[in-house]
């Protein structure tokens, strides 16, 4: 089953075409890596899927339904969760509260509930239990009462993933999750992403770290100058001449 | 028997606690700087006073009505302005405050420049503090709920909050409505305590006075806001001893605080924090986390630990 | 789980204790009579308060030199209320329940007086405002008095004077329609003109903030009036007179103390020469008693006493005189005598309290603009309306 489909998606900023007629398929329970040199259009595609930009042309379909230009909170409701390249945690709140907020769309409770306490208390207990299970899953159980801003960098990255997972997504979008991590942390992260996939999630990964991408992705799509130049298994990509040229060209 | 003067200062303190808690919800918890809180106070005050004076409504009904009218205007202001943020929102709320004052100045039913006098003296220490306690409990409940976490998320990072499925406009309007409700409630109590209303009493300086309570106490902290409202109500009275230097000391205190404790007296301190301190003091061990009874009793300790829980 | 109320009652108790420790020094010293000064000593309206207080302290000094009140020393307890309603309420309550004052004098503003009067009336303490001129003050209750020139008494007296002395028969009345003071005052003038056999030939409306009065003046001119009553403020008054002169209408203007500002001449220049304003006090051509007061004030403060000084001074004297007559410094003991004050000779005029406790002050000072300054034209005696 196709979870996400990009159909001839184009994004223009004034005269500049940042993304040009890109097609992309993401199957259920697949890990897709999106790579490409700087300025290739990875982040633009990420932003279109997460509702920050509306495509100039083409369609983005989630579970067969068009989601072009939907506000990000609506996408989350539909089952798309994301992390941020430059970590955006709720710094002054506890680790636990961060994850509880992640569960916002999968819980109930309004002003009336807050004031009438009793029905809300059972719901609150459920929210807390769920949040703790995600923290445990990401290895952050011991830190639940710490303020998010006091965590180490790697922990903050993991907390972002835990928070995103708390919204019970079908599709998880990870924007450079390994940025700033040391090799051991990256290894642990790869293991974790695999375990998330094993829970039944579909994952789209934008990443620079080739070791990570080649190590865990089922399929890799390569962008260059706003166009998709390759799409295949890590092995196929590694031997693709256009990809090698694009990366060498960038390096040179 | 407690002296009527102290009783009165404490009563006014209670009214200020209610209004400051309302502003704390908007500015401290949800992070939307409002410089027009006095406008909502005046709307509640006038609405309640007109209801008791002109329509002979019972006091409690008038209070509720005043608070609801204020909340309604909170929503009304919210729709066009909450797309603004930061300085722009602050300026818009400031403008709203001035517009409200000028409208009251020209409204026949509000007595125009003469204001409204002869309002029944129905507020007293117990009515005010019963409502203040109810307001505090409401704030604690809201703070520890899904609703309260959505408010906090918006304050911390609006983009991330939206990405977590929080419809920020919807929640900001709720915060404004709820905060204005308490401003209006305080206004209604004020009207029935001071018994005379005049548009000039609800100017920009009044908004700043309430904001000072929240800032001095610690933005976002309920115990802090209560303490801030208490201190700033009591200090001008206590300082009567220093006569004409009174306002100099008052201003000096605020400046001193902002330099040496920019996060406020109890910034980042919550009832759960205080409870944990008490447990640590009496049992020598840290308190249990979330759930169960919240809200300890105690004040005045310094906030070194920053354990935060809702 | 304890109830929320239970939790917070401890909080409240703590605050109560803290506060009562701070202020427990207030013990009533034996042999003292206290009068509270209520007014702003700082802030926007501080000038009224400061002047009133000076007058009160001068009166108290004189009274104490002469042996005090019924053998007790008179003490003026002063507190600054900054013109803030909450503080006015607090100060009033402090005077009553901590200082146990025998009377409160203030607030100089009408709004402030209303807040304080509600509290004073509830506690049955005399409150006498030496500045409030607006409506709805003495109606608050039988412990509430004021000693000021009020429009409902001054305007009719002035009207009688101009109709009789200046032979104004055809009068133009101009009102600033968005100014409550002006609307109210016009109503009083209109009735007074009728009572005194004059005629309002033309009524025109302007608004505060207007700068062009040509249309209104054209209509005034057509009615050929002997004089004009303008009930608004000085800015519009000055501009209105300039337009009158511009269109060649050579009549004078009479108005209330809304016109009483140096700005009238600064803005109106030659056009406002001859304009008349009524007020409660003028230091010119004083009676011997007033001269003594003016000299004493000048010696102490090196400036001329104004209306607020004089009224503050008189307020203390009026209250103390009532105490002496009643042989009581208790508000309930001397309230009746205070209400019966008749023709009390003060430095700001003679004061009689009418049955509704409104002051009948006589004479009213009619001031006229001469060489850019307000000078005394006439002291008009006032007698109760029949």
XYZ file of C-alpha atoms in Angstrom, chain A residues 72-73 76-77 82 84 88-94 97 100-102 104-105 107-109 111 114-115 117 124 127 132 144-145 147 149 163, chain B residues 138 141-142 144-147 149-150 152-153 155-157 159-167 171 174 178 289-290 294 306-310:
68
model
C 0.570 21.360 9.903
C -1.772 20.656 12.830
C -0.611 15.705 12.406
C -4.236 14.772 12.967
C 7.855 15.189 12.055
C 12.986 19.417 13.092
C 12.456 22.619 18.350
C 11.614 21.232 21.745
C 9.492 22.911 24.412
C 12.611 23.852 26.351
C 11.128 25.088 29.603
C 8.846 22.086 29.934
C 9.751 18.693 31.303
C 5.342 17.118 29.203
C 2.452 14.439 26.488
C 1.997 17.375 24.093
C 3.056 15.071 21.293
C -2.255 16.090 21.853
C -4.118 14.883 18.782
C -6.201 12.529 23.446
C -9.314 14.315 24.542
C -9.836 17.107 26.986
C -11.759 23.390 29.318
C -9.984 20.362 32.871
C -12.468 21.819 35.328
C -11.260 16.836 36.790
C -4.566 12.144 32.139
C -1.770 10.146 28.499
C 6.218 7.156 29.506
C 11.272 12.459 32.469
C 11.347 15.228 35.094
C 13.612 20.272 31.588
C 16.565 22.300 27.473
C 7.443 13.414 20.935
C -9.210 26.547 38.053
C -6.518 22.340 36.936
C -6.115 24.014 33.565
C -2.231 20.297 34.488
C -4.509 19.429 31.605
C -4.260 18.831 27.903
C -5.552 22.379 27.427
C -0.120 21.894 27.897
C -1.337 23.208 24.545
C 2.473 26.063 27.177
C 3.488 24.480 23.891
C 4.496 29.749 24.400
C 7.540 27.524 24.011
C 7.503 27.128 20.242
C 5.788 26.060 15.025
C 6.592 22.922 16.976
C 3.224 23.146 18.738
C 1.449 23.246 15.383
C 3.531 20.300 14.238
C 2.282 18.410 17.294
C -1.295 19.018 16.159
C -2.016 22.066 18.321
C -4.206 24.515 16.420
C -5.929 27.816 21.608
C -9.248 30.201 24.240
C -10.313 32.542 29.658
C 5.832 12.868 40.469
C 2.591 13.689 38.642
C -1.472 19.204 43.953
C 13.452 24.187 39.017
C 11.457 21.029 38.991
C 8.560 21.700 36.748
C 5.414 19.732 36.513
C 2.545 21.350 34.694
